[in-house]
Amino acid sequence: VLLVESGGGLVEAGGSLRLSCTASGITLDNYAIGWFRQAPGKGREGVSCISPSDESIYYSDSVKGRFTISRNNTKNTWYLQMNNLKPEDTAAYYCAAERGICTVIGDMYYGMDYWGIGTVVTVSS
């Protein structure tokens, strides 16, 4: 199984980026998929998770209203549209997939089976 992120880069505050994650070796129909991030010197943060049939979507409070998660199962790809980016959004972003539903405990998503290698987003002030 391989998950590959793309779309990271440098953007000014207030700008937008769209991250993509394409999976090979699994079929997304039965997987919850999510996005996580880790800023320098900080722990991993759950950003968003969406259930296999899109019936449940979760966002961290820090990105709610600015980020949108979506998926295209026919392309085995999911996305994170990030608008109104802030310097505090600077981090390495990782996609992940979990067979079944999103396992949400508090503000974190657990149980991910597969992870991408990450893409870096840098937001300048």
PDB file of C-alpha atoms in Angstrom:
ATOM      1  CA  VAL A   1       0.000   0.000   0.000  1.00  0.00           C
ATOM      2  CA  LEU A   2       1.328   3.414  -0.908  1.00  0.00           C
ATOM      3  CA  LEU A   3      -0.103   6.830  -0.124  1.00  0.00           C
ATOM      4  CA  VAL A   4       1.465   9.804  -1.862  1.00  0.00           C
ATOM      5  CA  GLU A   5       0.695  13.396  -0.968  1.00  0.00           C
ATOM      6  CA  SER A   6       1.160  16.378  -3.236  1.00  0.00           C
ATOM      7  CA  GLY A   7       0.265  20.042  -3.334  1.00  0.00           C
ATOM      8  CA  GLY A   8       2.326  21.450  -0.505  1.00  0.00           C
ATOM      9  CA  GLY A   9       4.408  24.566  -0.872  1.00  0.00           C
ATOM     10  CA  LEU A  10       4.948  28.136   0.216  1.00  0.00           C
ATOM     11  CA  VAL A  11       2.007  30.522   0.338  1.00  0.00           C
ATOM     12  CA  GLU A  12       1.333  33.908   1.887  1.00  0.00           C
ATOM     13  CA  ALA A  13      -1.083  34.280   4.754  1.00  0.00           C
ATOM     14  CA  GLY A  14      -4.631  34.440   3.449  1.00  0.00           C
ATOM     15  CA  GLY A  15      -3.805  32.278   0.471  1.00  0.00           C
ATOM     16  CA  SER A  16      -5.007  28.810  -0.478  1.00  0.00           C
ATOM     17  CA  LEU A  17      -3.558  25.432  -1.267  1.00  0.00           C
ATOM     18  CA  ARG A  18      -5.077  22.082  -2.157  1.00  0.00           C
ATOM     19  CA  LEU A  19      -3.388  18.944  -0.958  1.00  0.00           C
ATOM     20  CA  SER A  20      -3.979  15.646  -2.700  1.00  0.00           C
ATOM     21  CA  CYS A  21      -3.349  12.113  -1.569  1.00  0.00           C
ATOM     22  CA  THR A  22      -3.465   9.209  -3.980  1.00  0.00           C
ATOM     23  CA  ALA A  23      -3.562   5.651  -2.750  1.00  0.00           C
ATOM     24  CA  SER A  24      -2.408   2.505  -4.463  1.00  0.00           C
ATOM     25  CA  GLY A  25      -2.905  -0.994  -3.145  1.00  0.00           C
ATOM     26  CA  ILE A  26      -6.219  -0.275  -1.443  1.00  0.00           C
ATOM     27  CA  THR A  27      -9.683   0.704  -2.597  1.00  0.00           C
ATOM     28  CA  LEU A  28     -11.006   3.722  -0.788  1.00  0.00           C
ATOM     29  CA  ASP A  29     -14.632   2.567  -0.762  1.00  0.00           C
ATOM     30  CA  ASN A  30     -14.136   0.864   2.608  1.00  0.00           C
ATOM     31  CA  TYR A  31     -11.729   3.316   4.172  1.00  0.00           C
ATOM     32  CA  ALA A  32     -12.021   6.372   6.317  1.00  0.00           C
ATOM     33  CA  ILE A  33      -9.400   8.834   5.205  1.00  0.00           C
ATOM     34  CA  GLY A  34      -7.839  11.686   7.039  1.00  0.00           C
ATOM     35  CA  TRP A  35      -5.308  14.451   7.186  1.00  0.00           C
ATOM     36  CA  PHE A  36      -2.867  15.134   9.989  1.00  0.00           C
ATOM     37  CA  ARG A  37      -0.156  17.697  10.487  1.00  0.00           C
ATOM     38  CA  GLN A  38       2.922  18.174  12.582  1.00  0.00           C
ATOM     39  CA  ALA A  39       4.485  21.565  13.092  1.00  0.00           C
ATOM     40  CA  PRO A  40       8.171  21.863  13.984  1.00  0.00           C
ATOM     41  CA  GLY A  41       8.700  20.998  17.630  1.00  0.00           C
ATOM     42  CA  LYS A  42       5.082  19.946  18.155  1.00  0.00           C
ATOM     43  CA  GLY A  43       3.143  16.725  18.242  1.00  0.00           C
ATOM     44  CA  ARG A  44       0.952  15.348  15.510  1.00  0.00           C
ATOM     45  CA  GLU A  45      -2.458  16.976  15.190  1.00  0.00           C
ATOM     46  CA  GLY A  46      -5.538  15.515  13.588  1.00  0.00           C
ATOM     47  CA  VAL A  47      -6.821  17.950  10.983  1.00  0.00           C
ATOM     48  CA  SER A  48      -9.759  16.189   9.389  1.00  0.00           C
ATOM     49  CA  CYS A  49     -11.315  12.793   8.852  1.00  0.00           C
ATOM     50  CA  ILE A  50     -14.096  11.614   6.545  1.00  0.00           C
ATOM     51  CA  SER A  51     -15.917   8.294   6.781  1.00  0.00           C
ATOM     52  CA  PRO A  52     -16.143   5.836   3.856  1.00  0.00           C
ATOM     53  CA  SER A  53     -19.577   6.980   2.718  1.00  0.00           C
ATOM     54  CA  ASP A  54     -19.028  10.626   3.629  1.00  0.00           C
ATOM     55  CA  GLU A  55     -21.715  10.432   6.293  1.00  0.00           C
ATOM     56  CA  SER A  56     -19.377  11.736   8.965  1.00  0.00           C
ATOM     57  CA  ILE A  57     -16.815  14.484   8.556  1.00  0.00           C
ATOM     58  CA  TYR A  58     -14.637  15.839  11.324  1.00  0.00           C
ATOM     59  CA  TYR A  59     -12.437  18.913  11.539  1.00  0.00           C
ATOM     60  CA  SER A  60     -10.197  20.237  14.238  1.00  0.00           C
ATOM     61  CA  ASP A  61     -11.381  23.498  15.744  1.00  0.00           C
ATOM     62  CA  SER A  62      -8.283  25.234  14.411  1.00  0.00           C
ATOM     63  CA  VAL A  63      -9.213  24.601  10.767  1.00  0.00           C
ATOM     64  CA  LYS A  64     -12.997  24.457  10.890  1.00  0.00           C
ATOM     65  CA  GLY A  65     -14.518  26.839   8.370  1.00  0.00           C
ATOM     66  CA  ARG A  66     -11.263  27.181   6.439  1.00  0.00           C
ATOM     67  CA  PHE A  67     -10.359  23.625   5.362  1.00  0.00           C
ATOM     68  CA  THR A  68     -12.499  21.173   3.426  1.00  0.00           C
ATOM     69  CA  ILE A  69     -11.836  17.467   3.047  1.00  0.00           C
ATOM     70  CA  SER A  70     -13.186  15.577   0.065  1.00  0.00           C
ATOM     71  CA  ARG A  71     -12.618  12.334  -1.760  1.00  0.00           C
ATOM     72  CA  ASN A  72     -12.884  10.883  -5.226  1.00  0.00           C
ATOM     73  CA  ASN A  73     -13.065   7.137  -4.840  1.00  0.00           C
ATOM     74  CA  THR A  74     -12.942   6.553  -8.585  1.00  0.00           C
ATOM     75  CA  LYS A  75      -9.508   8.151  -8.610  1.00  0.00           C
ATOM     76  CA  ASN A  76      -8.526   6.657  -5.244  1.00  0.00           C
ATOM     77  CA  THR A  77      -7.636  10.176  -4.225  1.00  0.00           C
ATOM     78  CA  TRP A  78      -8.668  12.520  -1.464  1.00  0.00           C
ATOM     79  CA  TYR A  79      -8.083  16.199  -0.996  1.00  0.00           C
ATOM     80  CA  LEU A  80      -7.695  18.908   1.585  1.00  0.00           C
ATOM     81  CA  GLN A  81      -8.682  22.332   0.340  1.00  0.00           C
ATOM     82  CA  MET A  82      -7.074  24.901   2.608  1.00  0.00           C
ATOM     83  CA  ASN A  83      -8.288  28.479   2.441  1.00  0.00           C
ATOM     84  CA  ASN A  84      -7.406  31.591   4.421  1.00  0.00           C
ATOM     85  CA  LEU A  85      -4.150  30.010   5.484  1.00  0.00           C
ATOM     86  CA  LYS A  86      -2.410  31.320   8.579  1.00  0.00           C
ATOM     87  CA  PRO A  87       1.241  31.134   9.636  1.00  0.00           C
ATOM     88  CA  GLU A  88       0.196  28.686  12.371  1.00  0.00           C
ATOM     89  CA  ASP A  89      -0.899  26.264   9.645  1.00  0.00           C
ATOM     90  CA  THR A  90       2.762  25.776   8.753  1.00  0.00           C
ATOM     91  CA  ALA A  91       3.499  22.075   9.168  1.00  0.00           C
ATOM     92  CA  ALA A  92       4.198  18.799   7.468  1.00  0.00           C
ATOM     93  CA  TYR A  93       0.847  17.395   6.361  1.00  0.00           C
ATOM     94  CA  TYR A  94       0.194  13.674   6.199  1.00  0.00           C
ATOM     95  CA  CYS A  95      -2.639  11.710   4.703  1.00  0.00           C
ATOM     96  CA  ALA A  96      -3.776   8.447   6.228  1.00  0.00           C
ATOM     97  CA  ALA A  97      -6.354   5.740   5.711  1.00  0.00           C
ATOM     98  CA  GLU A  98      -8.223   3.495   8.134  1.00  0.00           C
ATOM     99  CA  ARG A  99     -10.352   0.526   7.170  1.00  0.00           C
ATOM    100  CA  GLY A 100     -13.776   1.322   8.541  1.00  0.00           C
ATOM    101  CA  ILE A 101     -14.975   4.534  10.117  1.00  0.00           C
ATOM    102  CA  CYS A 102     -13.070   7.444  11.625  1.00  0.00           C
ATOM    103  CA  THR A 103     -12.011   6.589  15.169  1.00  0.00           C
ATOM    104  CA  VAL A 104     -12.393   9.894  16.940  1.00  0.00           C
ATOM    105  CA  ILE A 105     -11.298  10.319  20.538  1.00  0.00           C
ATOM    106  CA  GLY A 106     -11.339  13.882  21.701  1.00  0.00           C
ATOM    107  CA  ASP A 107      -9.800  15.955  18.957  1.00  0.00           C
ATOM    108  CA  MET A 108      -7.649  13.179  17.525  1.00  0.00           C
ATOM    109  CA  TYR A 109      -8.238  10.413  15.010  1.00  0.00           C
ATOM    110  CA  TYR A 110      -6.862   6.976  15.815  1.00  0.00           C
ATOM    111  CA  GLY A 111      -6.492   3.633  14.181  1.00  0.00           C
ATOM    112  CA  MET A 112      -5.048   4.692  10.860  1.00  0.00           C
ATOM    113  CA  ASP A 113      -3.649   1.716   9.005  1.00  0.00           C
ATOM    114  CA  TYR A 114      -1.650   3.449   6.307  1.00  0.00           C
ATOM    115  CA  TRP A 115       0.248   6.731   6.150  1.00  0.00           C
ATOM    116  CA  GLY A 116       1.749   8.929   3.483  1.00  0.00           C
ATOM    117  CA  ILE A 117       5.245  10.365   3.777  1.00  0.00           C
ATOM    118  CA  GLY A 118       4.061  13.934   4.077  1.00  0.00           C
ATOM    119  CA  THR A 119       4.132  17.218   2.214  1.00  0.00           C
ATOM    120  CA  VAL A 120       5.281  20.508   3.695  1.00  0.00           C
ATOM    121  CA  VAL A 121       3.093  23.584   3.845  1.00  0.00           C
ATOM    122  CA  THR A 122       4.716  26.877   4.755  1.00  0.00           C
ATOM    123  CA  VAL A 123       2.606  29.974   5.301  1.00  0.00           C
ATOM    124  CA  SER A 124       4.452  33.265   5.425  1.00  0.00           C
ATOM    125  CA  SER A 125       3.135  36.248   7.354  1.00  0.00           C
TER     126      SER A 125
END
